Short mmCIF file of C-alpha atoms in Angstrom, two decimals:
data_model
loop_
_atom_site.label_atom_id
_atom_site.label_comp_id
_atom_site.label_asym_id
_atom_site.label_seq_id
_atom_site.Cartn_x
_atom_site.Cartn_y
_atom_site.Cartn_z
CA MET A 1 -24.79 -156.15 86.38
CA ARG A 2 -22.86 -156.62 83.60
CA ASP A 3 -20.68 -154.19 84.31
CA ILE A 4 -19.66 -157.35 87.55
CA LYS A 5 -16.73 -158.57 85.93
CA VAL A 6 -16.56 -162.18 84.96
CA ILE A 7 -14.19 -165.05 85.22
CA LEU A 8 -15.02 -168.60 83.53
CA ALA A 9 -13.00 -170.89 85.52
CA SER A 10 -12.60 -173.65 82.12
CA GLY A 11 -10.93 -173.35 78.89
CA SER A 12 -13.85 -174.78 77.36
CA PRO A 13 -14.54 -172.51 74.54
CA ARG A 14 -18.52 -173.91 73.97
CA ARG A 15 -19.05 -172.41 77.58
CA ARG A 16 -17.57 -168.89 76.39
CA GLN A 17 -19.17 -168.35 73.55
CA LEU A 18 -22.73 -169.87 75.07
CA LEU A 19 -21.47 -166.83 77.77
CA GLU A 20 -20.73 -164.58 74.74
CA GLN A 21 -24.38 -165.38 73.51
CA ILE A 22 -25.55 -163.61 76.05
CA CYS A 23 -23.56 -160.50 75.86
CA ILE A 24 -21.39 -161.83 78.77
CA LYS A 25 -17.47 -160.79 78.52
CA ALA A 26 -15.72 -163.16 80.85
CA ASP A 27 -12.41 -163.52 81.22
CA ILE A 28 -10.50 -167.37 80.76
CA ARG A 29 -8.84 -168.84 83.48
CA PRO A 30 -8.50 -172.51 83.45
CA SER A 31 -8.38 -173.68 87.04
CA ARG A 32 -5.98 -176.25 87.83
CA VAL A 33 -8.34 -178.43 90.07
CA GLU A 34 -7.61 -182.52 88.82
CA GLU A 35 -11.17 -183.32 88.63
CA THR A 36 -11.42 -186.29 90.30
CA THR A 37 -14.50 -187.28 92.78
CA THR A 38 -14.99 -190.47 94.56
CA SER A 39 -19.08 -190.31 94.19
CA THR A 40 -20.49 -191.73 91.09
CA ASP A 41 -23.67 -190.18 91.35
CA PRO A 42 -23.55 -187.49 88.23
CA GLU A 43 -25.75 -185.04 89.82
CA ALA A 44 -23.50 -184.51 93.09
CA VAL A 45 -20.30 -184.87 91.18
CA VAL A 46 -20.79 -181.83 88.87
CA MET A 47 -21.40 -179.67 91.43
CA GLU A 48 -19.10 -180.54 93.63
CA LEU A 49 -15.70 -180.67 90.07
CA SER A 50 -18.09 -177.41 89.71
CA SER A 51 -17.31 -175.83 93.50
CA ARG A 52 -13.90 -176.51 93.17
CA LYS A 53 -13.02 -175.51 89.98
CA ALA A 54 -14.74 -172.04 91.14
CA GLU A 55 -13.36 -171.79 94.09
CA ASP A 56 -10.10 -172.92 92.44
CA VAL A 57 -9.68 -169.26 91.32
CA ALA A 58 -11.90 -167.40 93.26
CA GLU A 59 -8.33 -167.48 95.25
CA GLN A 60 -6.91 -165.76 93.25
CA ALA A 61 -9.49 -163.52 92.24
CA LEU A 62 -10.43 -159.95 92.75
CA ALA A 63 -13.50 -158.29 94.69
CA GLY A 64 -15.70 -157.36 92.43
CA THR A 65 -15.88 -160.69 90.34
CA LEU A 66 -17.76 -163.17 89.50
CA ILE A 67 -16.28 -167.06 89.16
CA LEU A 68 -17.99 -169.30 87.31
CA GLY A 69 -17.56 -173.00 87.77
CA ALA A 70 -18.90 -175.79 85.94
CA ASP A 71 -19.40 -179.38 84.86
CA THR A 72 -20.59 -181.74 82.52
CA VAL A 73 -20.93 -185.02 82.39
CA VAL A 74 -23.36 -187.21 80.57
CA ALA A 75 -24.74 -190.77 82.20
CA VAL A 76 -26.83 -193.55 80.79
CA ASP A 77 -28.00 -195.71 83.19
CA GLY A 78 -26.75 -193.64 86.30
CA GLN A 79 -23.12 -194.69 84.45
CA ILE A 80 -21.05 -191.33 83.93
CA LEU A 81 -19.43 -191.43 80.56
CA GLY A 82 -16.20 -188.94 80.88
CA LYS A 83 -14.43 -187.55 77.50
CA PRO A 84 -13.19 -190.73 76.04
CA VAL A 85 -9.01 -191.45 76.25
CA SER A 86 -9.34 -192.50 73.16
CA HIS A 87 -10.88 -193.72 69.40
CA GLU A 88 -11.96 -197.03 70.38
CA ASP A 89 -13.58 -195.61 73.95
CA ALA A 90 -15.74 -193.62 72.26
CA ARG A 91 -17.29 -195.82 70.01
CA ARG A 92 -17.48 -197.27 72.82
CA MET A 93 -19.30 -195.09 74.18
CA LEU A 94 -21.77 -194.36 71.03
CA ARG A 95 -22.88 -197.94 71.12
CA MET A 96 -24.00 -197.67 75.09
CA ILE A 97 -26.40 -193.86 73.55
CA GLN A 98 -27.52 -194.97 70.77
CA GLY A 99 -30.96 -196.19 69.88
CA ARG A 100 -32.00 -193.99 73.20
CA SER A 101 -32.08 -191.64 75.35
CA HIS A 102 -29.39 -190.10 78.43
CA GLN A 103 -28.91 -187.34 80.41
CA VAL A 104 -26.59 -184.50 80.84
CA TYR A 105 -25.89 -183.10 84.03
CA THR A 106 -23.58 -179.65 84.59
CA GLY A 107 -22.92 -178.74 87.35
CA VAL A 108 -22.64 -175.16 87.72
CA THR A 109 -20.85 -172.30 91.15
CA LEU A 110 -21.41 -168.90 91.42
CA ILE A 111 -19.22 -167.07 93.57
CA TYR A 112 -18.96 -163.40 94.03
CA LYS A 113 -16.29 -162.39 95.55
CA GLU A 114 -16.15 -159.20 98.38
CA GLU A 115 -13.99 -157.01 100.65
CA GLU A 116 -15.34 -159.63 102.69
CA GLY A 117 -15.14 -162.68 101.86
CA SER A 118 -17.83 -164.17 99.49
CA ARG A 119 -21.36 -165.67 98.58
CA GLY A 120 -21.99 -168.02 96.17
CA VAL A 121 -23.80 -170.38 94.42
CA THR A 122 -23.79 -173.62 92.84
CA PHE A 123 -27.05 -176.57 91.48
CA SER A 124 -27.74 -178.45 87.87
CA GLU A 125 -29.30 -179.18 85.20
CA ARG A 126 -30.36 -182.22 84.10
CA THR A 127 -30.91 -182.32 80.44
CA GLU A 128 -32.67 -185.89 79.02
CA VAL A 129 -31.49 -186.55 75.15
CA LEU A 130 -32.43 -189.08 72.83
CA VAL A 131 -30.32 -190.31 69.56
CA TYR A 132 -31.64 -192.43 66.64
CA PRO A 133 -30.22 -195.56 66.08
CA MET A 134 -26.87 -195.47 64.06
CA SER A 135 -25.07 -198.56 61.95
CA GLN A 136 -21.81 -200.07 63.69
CA GLU A 137 -20.06 -197.26 60.19
CA GLU A 138 -21.82 -194.71 61.38
CA ILE A 139 -20.39 -194.81 64.72
CA THR A 140 -17.14 -195.60 63.58
CA ALA A 141 -17.42 -192.07 60.91
CA TYR A 142 -18.00 -190.74 63.67
CA ALA A 143 -15.56 -191.90 67.11
CA ASP A 144 -12.30 -191.97 64.61
CA SER A 145 -12.80 -188.01 63.66
CA GLU A 146 -11.50 -186.01 66.50
CA GLU A 147 -15.37 -183.85 66.86
CA PRO A 148 -16.01 -186.68 70.24
CA MET A 149 -12.65 -186.88 71.22
CA ASP A 150 -13.13 -183.46 74.42
CA LYS A 151 -16.94 -183.65 75.09
CA ALA A 152 -18.11 -186.23 77.11
CA GLY A 153 -20.17 -188.93 76.55
CA ALA A 154 -17.87 -188.62 72.68
CA TYR A 155 -20.55 -185.89 70.72
CA GLY A 156 -20.77 -183.08 70.93
CA ILE A 157 -24.91 -182.37 69.81
CA GLN A 158 -23.80 -178.14 68.23
CA GLY A 159 -21.77 -180.26 65.53
CA ARG A 160 -22.64 -183.40 63.04
CA PHE A 161 -23.74 -185.64 66.23
CA ALA A 162 -26.42 -183.35 65.61
CA ALA A 163 -27.48 -185.97 62.25
CA TYR A 164 -28.53 -187.70 65.09
CA ILE A 165 -30.16 -186.96 67.84
CA GLN A 166 -33.90 -187.85 67.75
CA GLY A 167 -34.90 -185.14 70.33
CA ILE A 168 -34.20 -183.77 73.89
CA ARG A 169 -35.88 -182.75 76.99
CA GLY A 170 -35.29 -180.06 78.45
CA ASP A 171 -32.57 -177.23 78.42
CA TYR A 172 -30.49 -177.53 74.68
CA SER A 173 -27.42 -175.35 76.06
CA ASN A 174 -27.51 -176.68 78.91
CA VAL A 175 -25.54 -179.94 76.83
CA VAL A 176 -24.12 -177.65 74.58
CA GLY A 177 -22.38 -177.26 78.53
CA LEU A 178 -24.24 -175.04 80.35
CA PRO A 179 -28.05 -174.47 81.28
CA VAL A 180 -27.74 -170.27 79.79
CA GLY A 181 -30.52 -169.06 80.93
CA ARG A 182 -30.40 -170.72 85.04
CA VAL A 183 -26.51 -169.53 84.76
CA TRP A 184 -28.56 -166.21 84.49
CA GLN A 185 -31.33 -166.15 86.43
CA GLU A 186 -28.64 -167.34 89.69
CA TRP A 187 -26.55 -164.60 89.40
CA LYS A 188 -29.17 -162.25 89.05
CA ARG A 189 -30.59 -163.54 92.10
CA LEU A 190 -27.57 -164.16 93.61
CA ILE A 191 -26.36 -159.88 92.69
CA GLU A 192 -29.42 -159.48 94.42
CA GLU A 193 -28.33 -160.28 97.29
CA THR A 194 -25.61 -158.90 97.94
CA GLU A 195 -27.14 -154.96 96.51
CA GLY A 196 -29.83 -156.17 99.14
CA GLU A 197 -28.14 -156.27 102.69
#
């Protein structure tokens, strides 16, 4: 399985690092699809976007290649928090998540390209995250840094924001951006199905 060529349909350095953690070296080919959707359900959104990203990159991939597309959102009371558009937007998001729990959803699509077509699987992973209460000064100091600016929900659990994480229920790597344990299990299943034919 580790001999299969893998393409990550994302420019996320965190996803690349998570794959490398489980000894998967992936070529990076970010998808060019627009990340818009009409759905407001967090789980549906991440599954749809991960699928569109993987399919976009799979069109140009050669047979014998596994393409991985992923999308992550943070949700509070069912409201999706994407990446902040400004430092003020980051402050708004941090005020929403401090002192309570929220959910992180990652959708993943794996497509194995074959000579005759392809096969794939799309799934989502959900992790509950509890954040300590934060003072206005703490919110402002963190929001005004560059760390939250490219992250869903305006924080990175693997960075300075770790100081405010009270606990999680579920997969930690999912909050970073890719549930690698689940990815590996689904990948094994997909390849075993292919080889079993």
